[in-house]
PDB file of C-alpha atoms in Angstrom:
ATOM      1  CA  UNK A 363     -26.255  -1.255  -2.658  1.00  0.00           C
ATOM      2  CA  UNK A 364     -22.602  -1.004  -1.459  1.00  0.00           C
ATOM      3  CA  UNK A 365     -22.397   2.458   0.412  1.00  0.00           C
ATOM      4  CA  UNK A 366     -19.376   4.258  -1.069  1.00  0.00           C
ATOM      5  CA  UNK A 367     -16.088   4.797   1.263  1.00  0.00           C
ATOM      6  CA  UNK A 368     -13.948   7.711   1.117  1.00  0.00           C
ATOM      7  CA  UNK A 369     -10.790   9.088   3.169  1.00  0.00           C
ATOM      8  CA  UNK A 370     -11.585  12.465   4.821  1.00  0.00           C
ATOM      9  CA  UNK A 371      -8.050  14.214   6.583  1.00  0.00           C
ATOM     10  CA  UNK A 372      -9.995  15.847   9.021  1.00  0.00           C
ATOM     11  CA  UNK A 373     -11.237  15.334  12.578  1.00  0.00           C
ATOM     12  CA  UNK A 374     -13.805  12.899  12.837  1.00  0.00           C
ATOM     13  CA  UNK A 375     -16.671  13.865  15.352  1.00  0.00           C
ATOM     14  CA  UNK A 376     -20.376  12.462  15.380  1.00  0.00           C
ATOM     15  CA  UNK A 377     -22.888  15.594  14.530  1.00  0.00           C
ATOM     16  CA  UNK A 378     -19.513  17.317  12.744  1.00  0.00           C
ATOM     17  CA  UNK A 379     -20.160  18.904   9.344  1.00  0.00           C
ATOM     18  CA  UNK A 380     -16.952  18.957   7.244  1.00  0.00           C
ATOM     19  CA  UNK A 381     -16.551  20.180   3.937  1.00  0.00           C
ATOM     20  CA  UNK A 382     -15.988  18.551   0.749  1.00  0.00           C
ATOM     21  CA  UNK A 383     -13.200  19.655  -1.484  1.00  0.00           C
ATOM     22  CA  UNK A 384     -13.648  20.204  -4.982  1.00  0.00           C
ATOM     23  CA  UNK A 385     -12.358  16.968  -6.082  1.00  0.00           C
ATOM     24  CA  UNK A 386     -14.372  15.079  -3.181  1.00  0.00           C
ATOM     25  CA  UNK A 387     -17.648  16.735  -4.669  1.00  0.00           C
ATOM     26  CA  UNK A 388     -16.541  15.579  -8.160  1.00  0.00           C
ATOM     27  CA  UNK A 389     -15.822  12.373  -7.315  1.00  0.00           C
ATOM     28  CA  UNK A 390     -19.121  11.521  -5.324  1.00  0.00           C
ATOM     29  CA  UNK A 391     -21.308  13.331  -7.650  1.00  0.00           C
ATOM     30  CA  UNK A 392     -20.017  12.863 -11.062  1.00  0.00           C
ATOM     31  CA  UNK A 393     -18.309   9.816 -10.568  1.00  0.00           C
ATOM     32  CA  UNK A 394     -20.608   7.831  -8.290  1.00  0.00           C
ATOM     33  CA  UNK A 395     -23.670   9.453  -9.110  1.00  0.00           C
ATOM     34  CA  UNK A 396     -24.740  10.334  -5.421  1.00  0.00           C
ATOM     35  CA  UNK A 397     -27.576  12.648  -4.713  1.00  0.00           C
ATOM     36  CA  UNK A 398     -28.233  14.561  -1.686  1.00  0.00           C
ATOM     37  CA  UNK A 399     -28.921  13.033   1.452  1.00  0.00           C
ATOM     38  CA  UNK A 400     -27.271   9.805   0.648  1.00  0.00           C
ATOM     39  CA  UNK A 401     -24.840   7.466   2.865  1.00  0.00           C
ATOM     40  CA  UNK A 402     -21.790   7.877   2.883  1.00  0.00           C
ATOM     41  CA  UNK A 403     -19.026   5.914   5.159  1.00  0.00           C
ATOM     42  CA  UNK A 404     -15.921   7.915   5.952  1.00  0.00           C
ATOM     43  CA  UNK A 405     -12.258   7.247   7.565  1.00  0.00           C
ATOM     44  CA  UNK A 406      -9.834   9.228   8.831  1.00  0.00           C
ATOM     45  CA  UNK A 407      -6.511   7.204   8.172  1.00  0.00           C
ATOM     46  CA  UNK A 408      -6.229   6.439  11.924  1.00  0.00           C
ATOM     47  CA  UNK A 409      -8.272   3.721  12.118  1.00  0.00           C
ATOM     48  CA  UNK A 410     -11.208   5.752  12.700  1.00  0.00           C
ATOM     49  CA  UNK A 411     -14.325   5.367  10.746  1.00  0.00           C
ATOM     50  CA  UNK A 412     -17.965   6.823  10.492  1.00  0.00           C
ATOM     51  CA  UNK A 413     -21.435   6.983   8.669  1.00  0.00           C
ATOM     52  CA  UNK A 414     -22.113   9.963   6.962  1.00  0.00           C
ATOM     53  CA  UNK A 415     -24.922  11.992   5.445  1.00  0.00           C
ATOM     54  CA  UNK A 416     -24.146  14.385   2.010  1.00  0.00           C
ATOM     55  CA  UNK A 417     -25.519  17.698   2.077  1.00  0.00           C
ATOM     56  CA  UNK A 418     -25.422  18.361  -1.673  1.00  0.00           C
ATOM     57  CA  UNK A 419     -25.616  21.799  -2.781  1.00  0.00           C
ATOM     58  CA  UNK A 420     -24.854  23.484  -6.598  1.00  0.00           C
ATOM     59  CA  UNK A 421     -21.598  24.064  -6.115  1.00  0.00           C
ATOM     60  CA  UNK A 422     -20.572  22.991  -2.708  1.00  0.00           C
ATOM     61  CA  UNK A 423     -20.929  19.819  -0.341  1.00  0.00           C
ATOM     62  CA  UNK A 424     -20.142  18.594   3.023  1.00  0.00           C
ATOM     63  CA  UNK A 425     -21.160  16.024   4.876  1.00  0.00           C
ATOM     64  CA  UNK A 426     -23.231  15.388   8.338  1.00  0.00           C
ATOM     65  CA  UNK A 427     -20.673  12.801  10.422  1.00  0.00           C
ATOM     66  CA  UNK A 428     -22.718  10.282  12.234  1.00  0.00           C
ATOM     67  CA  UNK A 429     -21.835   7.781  14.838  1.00  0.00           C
ATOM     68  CA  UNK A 430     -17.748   7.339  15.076  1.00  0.00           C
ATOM     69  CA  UNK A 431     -16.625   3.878  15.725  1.00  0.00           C
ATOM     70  CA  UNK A 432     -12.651   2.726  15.681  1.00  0.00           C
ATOM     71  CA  UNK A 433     -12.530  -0.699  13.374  1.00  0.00           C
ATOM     72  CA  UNK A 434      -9.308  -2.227  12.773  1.00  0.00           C
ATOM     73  CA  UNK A 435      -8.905  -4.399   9.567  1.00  0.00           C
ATOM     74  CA  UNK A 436      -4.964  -4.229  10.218  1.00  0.00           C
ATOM     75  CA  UNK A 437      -2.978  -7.229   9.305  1.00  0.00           C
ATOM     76  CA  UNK A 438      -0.991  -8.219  12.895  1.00  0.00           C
ATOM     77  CA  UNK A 439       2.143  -7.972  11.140  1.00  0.00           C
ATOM     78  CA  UNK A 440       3.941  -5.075   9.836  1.00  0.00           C
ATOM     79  CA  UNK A 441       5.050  -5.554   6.318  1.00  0.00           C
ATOM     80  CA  UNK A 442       7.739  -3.282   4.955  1.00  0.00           C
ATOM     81  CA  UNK A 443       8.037  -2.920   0.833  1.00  0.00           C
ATOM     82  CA  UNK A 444      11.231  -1.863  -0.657  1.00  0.00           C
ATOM     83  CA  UNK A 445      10.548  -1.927  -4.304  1.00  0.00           C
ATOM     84  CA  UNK A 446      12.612  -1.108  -7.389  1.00  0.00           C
ATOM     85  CA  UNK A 447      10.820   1.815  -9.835  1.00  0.00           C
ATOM     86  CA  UNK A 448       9.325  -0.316 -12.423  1.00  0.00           C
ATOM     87  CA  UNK A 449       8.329   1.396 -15.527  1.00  0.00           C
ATOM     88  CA  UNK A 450       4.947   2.177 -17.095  1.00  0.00           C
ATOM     89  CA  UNK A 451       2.713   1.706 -14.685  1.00  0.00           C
ATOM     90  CA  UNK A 452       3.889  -0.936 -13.409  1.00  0.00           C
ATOM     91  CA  UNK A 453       4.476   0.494  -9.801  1.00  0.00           C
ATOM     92  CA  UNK A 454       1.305   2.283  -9.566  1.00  0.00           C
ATOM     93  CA  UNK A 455      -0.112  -1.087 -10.052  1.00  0.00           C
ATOM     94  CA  UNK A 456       2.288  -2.661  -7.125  1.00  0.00           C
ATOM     95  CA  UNK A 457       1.191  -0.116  -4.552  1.00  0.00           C
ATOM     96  CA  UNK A 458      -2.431  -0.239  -5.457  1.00  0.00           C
ATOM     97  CA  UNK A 459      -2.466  -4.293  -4.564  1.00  0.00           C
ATOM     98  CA  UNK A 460       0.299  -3.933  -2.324  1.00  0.00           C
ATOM     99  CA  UNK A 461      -2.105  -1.661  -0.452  1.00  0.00           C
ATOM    100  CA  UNK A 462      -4.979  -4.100  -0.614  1.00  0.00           C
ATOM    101  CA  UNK A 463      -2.850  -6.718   0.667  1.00  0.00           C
ATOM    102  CA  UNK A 464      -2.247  -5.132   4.194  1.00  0.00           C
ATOM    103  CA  UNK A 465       1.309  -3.815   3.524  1.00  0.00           C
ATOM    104  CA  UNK A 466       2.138  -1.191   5.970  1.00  0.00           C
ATOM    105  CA  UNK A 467       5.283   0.649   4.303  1.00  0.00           C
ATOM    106  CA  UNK A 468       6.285   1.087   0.774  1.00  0.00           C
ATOM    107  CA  UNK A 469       9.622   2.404  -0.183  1.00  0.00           C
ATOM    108  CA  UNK A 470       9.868   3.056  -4.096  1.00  0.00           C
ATOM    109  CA  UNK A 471      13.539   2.604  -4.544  1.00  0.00           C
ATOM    110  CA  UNK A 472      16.170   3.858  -7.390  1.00  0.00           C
ATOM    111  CA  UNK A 473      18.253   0.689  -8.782  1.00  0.00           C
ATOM    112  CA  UNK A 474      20.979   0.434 -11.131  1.00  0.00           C
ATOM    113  CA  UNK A 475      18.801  -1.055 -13.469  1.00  0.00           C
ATOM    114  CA  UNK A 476      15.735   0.402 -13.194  1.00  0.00           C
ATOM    115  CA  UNK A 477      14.398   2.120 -15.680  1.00  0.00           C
ATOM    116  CA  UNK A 478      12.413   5.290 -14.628  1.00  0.00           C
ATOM    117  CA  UNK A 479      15.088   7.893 -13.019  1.00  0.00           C
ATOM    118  CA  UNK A 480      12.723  10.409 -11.207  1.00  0.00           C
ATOM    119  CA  UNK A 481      14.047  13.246  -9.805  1.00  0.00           C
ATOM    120  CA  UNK A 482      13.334  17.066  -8.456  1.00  0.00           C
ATOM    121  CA  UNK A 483       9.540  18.090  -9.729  1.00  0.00           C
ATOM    122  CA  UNK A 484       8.775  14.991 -11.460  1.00  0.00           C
ATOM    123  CA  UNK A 485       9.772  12.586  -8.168  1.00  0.00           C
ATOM    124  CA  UNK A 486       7.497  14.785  -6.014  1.00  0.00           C
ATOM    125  CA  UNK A 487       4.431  14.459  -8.443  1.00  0.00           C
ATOM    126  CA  UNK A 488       4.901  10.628  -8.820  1.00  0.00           C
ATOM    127  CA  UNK A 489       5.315  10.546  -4.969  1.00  0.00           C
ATOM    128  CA  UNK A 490       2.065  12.224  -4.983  1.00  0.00           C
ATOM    129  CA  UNK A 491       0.195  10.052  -7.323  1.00  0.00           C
ATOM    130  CA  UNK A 492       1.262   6.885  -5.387  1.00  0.00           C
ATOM    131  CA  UNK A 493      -0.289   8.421  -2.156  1.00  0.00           C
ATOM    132  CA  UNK A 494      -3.302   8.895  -3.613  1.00  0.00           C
ATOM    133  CA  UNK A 495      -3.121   5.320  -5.325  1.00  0.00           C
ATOM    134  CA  UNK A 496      -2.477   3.887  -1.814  1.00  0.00           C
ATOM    135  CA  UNK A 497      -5.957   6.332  -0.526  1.00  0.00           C
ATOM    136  CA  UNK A 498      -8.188   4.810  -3.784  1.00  0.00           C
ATOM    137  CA  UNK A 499      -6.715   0.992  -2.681  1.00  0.00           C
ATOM    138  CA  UNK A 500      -7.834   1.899   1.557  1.00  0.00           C
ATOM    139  CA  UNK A 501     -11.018   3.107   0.107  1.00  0.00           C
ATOM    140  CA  UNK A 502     -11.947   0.008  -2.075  1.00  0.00           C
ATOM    141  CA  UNK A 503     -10.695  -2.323   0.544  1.00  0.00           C
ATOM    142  CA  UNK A 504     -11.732  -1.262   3.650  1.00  0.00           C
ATOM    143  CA  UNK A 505      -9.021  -0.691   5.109  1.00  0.00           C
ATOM    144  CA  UNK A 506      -9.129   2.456   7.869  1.00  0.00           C
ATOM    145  CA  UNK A 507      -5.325   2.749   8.279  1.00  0.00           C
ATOM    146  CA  UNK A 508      -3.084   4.815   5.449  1.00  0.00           C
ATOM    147  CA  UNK A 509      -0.118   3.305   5.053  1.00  0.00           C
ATOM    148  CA  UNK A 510       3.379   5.096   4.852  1.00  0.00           C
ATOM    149  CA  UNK A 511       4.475   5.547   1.208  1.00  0.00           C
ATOM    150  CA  UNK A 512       7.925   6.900   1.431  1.00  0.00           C
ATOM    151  CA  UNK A 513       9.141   9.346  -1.702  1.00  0.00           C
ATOM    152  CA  UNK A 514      11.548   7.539  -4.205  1.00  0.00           C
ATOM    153  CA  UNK A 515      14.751   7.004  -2.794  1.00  0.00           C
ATOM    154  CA  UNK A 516      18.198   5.376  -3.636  1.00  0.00           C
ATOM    155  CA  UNK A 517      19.000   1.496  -2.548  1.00  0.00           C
ATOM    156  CA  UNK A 518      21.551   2.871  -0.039  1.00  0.00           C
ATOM    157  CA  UNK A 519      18.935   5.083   1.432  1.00  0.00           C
ATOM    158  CA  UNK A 520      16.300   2.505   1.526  1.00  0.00           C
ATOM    159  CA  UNK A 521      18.318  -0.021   3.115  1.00  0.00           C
ATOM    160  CA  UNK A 522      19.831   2.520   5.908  1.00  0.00           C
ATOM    161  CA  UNK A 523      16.320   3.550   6.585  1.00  0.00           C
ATOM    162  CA  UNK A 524      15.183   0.068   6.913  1.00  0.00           C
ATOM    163  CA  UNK A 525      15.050  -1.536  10.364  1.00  0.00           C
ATOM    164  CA  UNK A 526      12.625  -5.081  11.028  1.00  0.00           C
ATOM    165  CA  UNK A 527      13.133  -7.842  12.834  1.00  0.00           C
ATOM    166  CA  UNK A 528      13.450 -10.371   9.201  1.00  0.00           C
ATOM    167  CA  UNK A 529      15.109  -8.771   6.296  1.00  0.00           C
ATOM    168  CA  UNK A 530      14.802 -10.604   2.910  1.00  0.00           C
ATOM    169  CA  UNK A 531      15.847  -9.716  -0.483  1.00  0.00           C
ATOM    170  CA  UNK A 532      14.597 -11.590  -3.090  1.00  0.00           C
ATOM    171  CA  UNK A 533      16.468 -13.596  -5.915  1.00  0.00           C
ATOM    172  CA  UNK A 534      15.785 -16.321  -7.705  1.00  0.00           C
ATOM    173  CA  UNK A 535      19.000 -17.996  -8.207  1.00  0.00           C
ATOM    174  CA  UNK A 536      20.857 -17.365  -4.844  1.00  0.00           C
ATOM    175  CA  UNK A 537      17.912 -17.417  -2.718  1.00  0.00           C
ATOM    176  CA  UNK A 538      16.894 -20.389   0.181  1.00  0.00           C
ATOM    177  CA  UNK A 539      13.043 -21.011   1.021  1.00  0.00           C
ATOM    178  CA  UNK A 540      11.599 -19.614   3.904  1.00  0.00           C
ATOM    179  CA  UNK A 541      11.620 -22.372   6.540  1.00  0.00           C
ATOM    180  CA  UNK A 542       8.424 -21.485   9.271  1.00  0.00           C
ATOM    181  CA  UNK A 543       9.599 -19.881  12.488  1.00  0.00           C
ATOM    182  CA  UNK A 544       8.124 -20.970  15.302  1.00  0.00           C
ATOM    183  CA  UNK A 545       7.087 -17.489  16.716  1.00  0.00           C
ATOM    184  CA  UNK A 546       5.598 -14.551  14.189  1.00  0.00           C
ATOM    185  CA  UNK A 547       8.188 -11.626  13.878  1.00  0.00           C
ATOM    186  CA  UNK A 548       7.155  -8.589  14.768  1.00  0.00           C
ATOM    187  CA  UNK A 549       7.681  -6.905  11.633  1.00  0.00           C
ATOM    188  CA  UNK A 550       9.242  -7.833   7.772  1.00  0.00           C
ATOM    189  CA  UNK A 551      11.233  -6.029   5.384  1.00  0.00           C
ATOM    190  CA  UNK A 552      11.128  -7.146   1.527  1.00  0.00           C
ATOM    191  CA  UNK A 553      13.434  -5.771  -1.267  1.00  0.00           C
ATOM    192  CA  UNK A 554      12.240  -6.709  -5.058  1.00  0.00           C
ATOM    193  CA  UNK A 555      14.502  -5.622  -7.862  1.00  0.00           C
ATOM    194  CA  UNK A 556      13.249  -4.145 -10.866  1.00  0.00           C
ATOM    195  CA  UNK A 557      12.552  -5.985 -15.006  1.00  0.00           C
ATOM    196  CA  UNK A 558      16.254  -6.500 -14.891  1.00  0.00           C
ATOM    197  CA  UNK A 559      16.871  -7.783 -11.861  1.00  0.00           C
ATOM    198  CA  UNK A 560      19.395  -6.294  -8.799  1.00  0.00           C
ATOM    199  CA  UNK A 561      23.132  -6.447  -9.607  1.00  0.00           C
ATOM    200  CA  UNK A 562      25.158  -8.393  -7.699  1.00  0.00           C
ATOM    201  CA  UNK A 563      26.908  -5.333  -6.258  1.00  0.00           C
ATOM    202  CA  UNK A 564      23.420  -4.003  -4.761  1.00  0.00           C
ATOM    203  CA  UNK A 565      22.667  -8.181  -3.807  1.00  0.00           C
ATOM    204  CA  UNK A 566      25.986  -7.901  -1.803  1.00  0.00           C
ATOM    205  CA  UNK A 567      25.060  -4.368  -0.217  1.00  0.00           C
ATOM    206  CA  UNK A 568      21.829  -5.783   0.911  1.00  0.00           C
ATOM    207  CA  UNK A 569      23.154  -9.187   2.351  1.00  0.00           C
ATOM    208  CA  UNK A 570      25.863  -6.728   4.431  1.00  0.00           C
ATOM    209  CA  UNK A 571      22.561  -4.616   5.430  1.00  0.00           C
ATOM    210  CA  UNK A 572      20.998  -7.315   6.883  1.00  0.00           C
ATOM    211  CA  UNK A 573      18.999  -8.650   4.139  1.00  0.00           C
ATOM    212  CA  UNK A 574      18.190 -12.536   3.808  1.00  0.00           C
ATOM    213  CA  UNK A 575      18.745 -13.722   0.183  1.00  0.00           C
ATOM    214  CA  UNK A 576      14.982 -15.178  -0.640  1.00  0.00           C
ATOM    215  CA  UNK A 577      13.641 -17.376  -3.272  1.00  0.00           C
ATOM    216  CA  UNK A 578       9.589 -17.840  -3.675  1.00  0.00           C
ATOM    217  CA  UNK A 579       9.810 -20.908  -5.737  1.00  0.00           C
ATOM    218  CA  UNK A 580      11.838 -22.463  -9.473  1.00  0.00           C
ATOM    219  CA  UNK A 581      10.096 -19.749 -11.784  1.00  0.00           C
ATOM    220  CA  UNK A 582      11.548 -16.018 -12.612  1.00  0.00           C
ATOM    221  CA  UNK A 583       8.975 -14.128 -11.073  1.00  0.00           C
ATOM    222  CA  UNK A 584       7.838 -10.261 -13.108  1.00  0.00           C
ATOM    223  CA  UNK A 585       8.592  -7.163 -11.016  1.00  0.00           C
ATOM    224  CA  UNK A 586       5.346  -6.591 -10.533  1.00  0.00           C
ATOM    225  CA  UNK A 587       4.617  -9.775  -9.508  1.00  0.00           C
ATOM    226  CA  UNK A 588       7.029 -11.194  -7.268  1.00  0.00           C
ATOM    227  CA  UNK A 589       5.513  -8.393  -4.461  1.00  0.00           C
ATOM    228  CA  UNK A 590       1.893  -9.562  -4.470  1.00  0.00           C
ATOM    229  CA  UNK A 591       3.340 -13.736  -4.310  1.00  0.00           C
ATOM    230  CA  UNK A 592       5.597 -12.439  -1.445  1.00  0.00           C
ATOM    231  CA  UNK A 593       2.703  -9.870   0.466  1.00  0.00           C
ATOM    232  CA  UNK A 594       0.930 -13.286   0.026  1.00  0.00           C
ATOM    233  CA  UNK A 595       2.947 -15.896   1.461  1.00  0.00           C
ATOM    234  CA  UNK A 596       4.048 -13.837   4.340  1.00  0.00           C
ATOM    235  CA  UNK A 597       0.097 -12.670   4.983  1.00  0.00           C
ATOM    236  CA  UNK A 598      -0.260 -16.303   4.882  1.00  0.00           C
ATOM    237  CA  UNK A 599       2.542 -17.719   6.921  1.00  0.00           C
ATOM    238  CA  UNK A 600       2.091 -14.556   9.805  1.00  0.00           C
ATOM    239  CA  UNK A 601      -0.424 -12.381   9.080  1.00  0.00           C
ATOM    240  CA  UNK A 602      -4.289 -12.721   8.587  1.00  0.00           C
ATOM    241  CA  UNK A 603      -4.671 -14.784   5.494  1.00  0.00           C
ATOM    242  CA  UNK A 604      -6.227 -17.949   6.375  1.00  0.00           C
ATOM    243  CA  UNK A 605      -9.014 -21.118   4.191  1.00  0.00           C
ATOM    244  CA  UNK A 606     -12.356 -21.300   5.540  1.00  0.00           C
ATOM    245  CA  UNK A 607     -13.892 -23.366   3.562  1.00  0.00           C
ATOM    246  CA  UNK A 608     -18.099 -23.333   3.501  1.00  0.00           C
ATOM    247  CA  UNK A 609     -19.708 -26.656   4.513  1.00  0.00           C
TER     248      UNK A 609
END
C-alpha cells in the first residue's frame, strides 16, 4: 500500500509532534480512511521530507515526525509559466499538470481576450484555490518543493516581472522551431495565450519584452494544452525527461 503524502507548513524535526488542522484531520481520516498509528510521509515545501506516525484522537490529530531526510525530485531547470486565465476550469487543470511536470513558477495572466476577468475578493480566492491545486499536484507527485504561483496579474505586469535567460511566446502562425542549444539555459520563460489566442498588439509587446515568437509544431494547439506539449518538450530537451527503455 502506497503511504499517503501530505504538505505540512511547519518545522520539520525528527521526534516533533505537530498538529493537524481541521482540514488535515478530514482529509486523512475521512478521505483516506487512515486509522491511528498509521504512516504517514510528510514535506515541508523546502525540499524537506519525513516519515510520520498519526496520533488519532476524536476530535483532534497530530502526528509523531520521524527520521528527516532532504530529497530533491527538482527538475535542473527552472521553468517559468506565464499563462492566459482560461475559463472553466481550464486553468485549475493547467497548474495541477503544470505542477506535476516540474514547473517552478506560474503566473496566471489577464489578456485581452481572455475570458474570466478576476478581480478584488474573487482574484484572491481563485489565487487561493490554485495554491492549494499546486499543494494536491506536490503531494500526488512527489515532489518536496512548492512552487511559486503568483496572483493573477495583467500581461504588462507579467512580462515586467519576468526575467530568464530564454523568453518564448508561443504562436502558431508567426512562430520558428526551437533549434537545440548547445549548453542548457539556466532558466525559461513561456507565455501561452488564452481560447482566443494573444492579439497582435500583446504579440508585439512581448517580442519588445524579450519574448521569442515560438511554434510547437503545424496544429492549433488548446489553451490548456499547448502548456503541458511545451513543459514537455523543454523537460525533454533540458530538464529531466529522458527513454529508458526495459530490456
Amino acid at each position: 500500500m502506497r503511504v499517503p503524502r501530505i504538505y505540512l507548513d511547519a518545522a520539520l524535526a525528527e521526534g516533533a509532534t505537530l498538529p493537524l488542522s481541521a482540514e488535515r484531520l478530514n482529509y486523512l481520516k475521512n478521505v483516506l480512511r487512515l486509522r491511528d498509528g498509521q504512516a504517514v510521509r510528510v514535506f515541508d515545501g523546502q525540499n524537506l521530507e519525513a516519515d510520520a506516525t498519526l496520533n488519532l484522537g476524536k476530535r483532534e490529530a497530530s502526528l509523531v515526525i520521524g527520521r528527516v531526510v532532504m530529497h530533491s525530485v527538482e527538475s535542473p531547470l527552472q521553468i517559468h509559466l506565464l499563462q492566459a486565465m482560461g475559463k472553466g476550469e481550464k486553468m485549475d487543470w493547467v497548474i495541477q499538470k503544470a505542477v506535476e511536470l516540474g514547473v517552478t513558477r506560474i503566473t496566471p495572466v489577464a489578456t485581452e481576450r481572455s475570458i474570466v476577468d478576476l478581480k478584488g475578493e474573487r482574484a484572491d480566492k481563485r489565487h487561493a484555490r490554485f495554491s492549494d491545486i499546486a499543494i494536491g499536484a506536490c503531494e500526488q507527485s512527489g515532489r518536496n518543493v512548492l512552487p511559486r504561483i503568483d496572483p493573477i496579474v495583467s500581461l504588462n505586469d507579467a512580462l515586467a516581472q519576468t526575467d530568464a535567460t530564454l523568453k518564448w511566446v508561443l504562436h502558431p502562425n508567426r512562430g520558428h522551431a526551437a533549434k537545440p542549444f548547445v549548453a542548457r539555459p539556466e532558466n525559461v520563460a513561456i507565455l501561452i495565450g488564452p481560447e482566443g489566442g494573444l492579439s497582435g498588439h500583446e504579440i508585439e509587446v512581448a517580442i519588445a519584452s524579450g519574448f521569442m515568437p515560438l511554434t510547437l509544431g503545424p496544429r492549433v494547439l488548446r489553451t490548456e494544452t499547448a502548456p503541458i506539449v511545451a513543459l514537455s518538450v523543454l523537460q525533454m530537451q533540458w530538464g529531466d525527461f529522458s527513454f529508458e527503455c526495459a530490456d
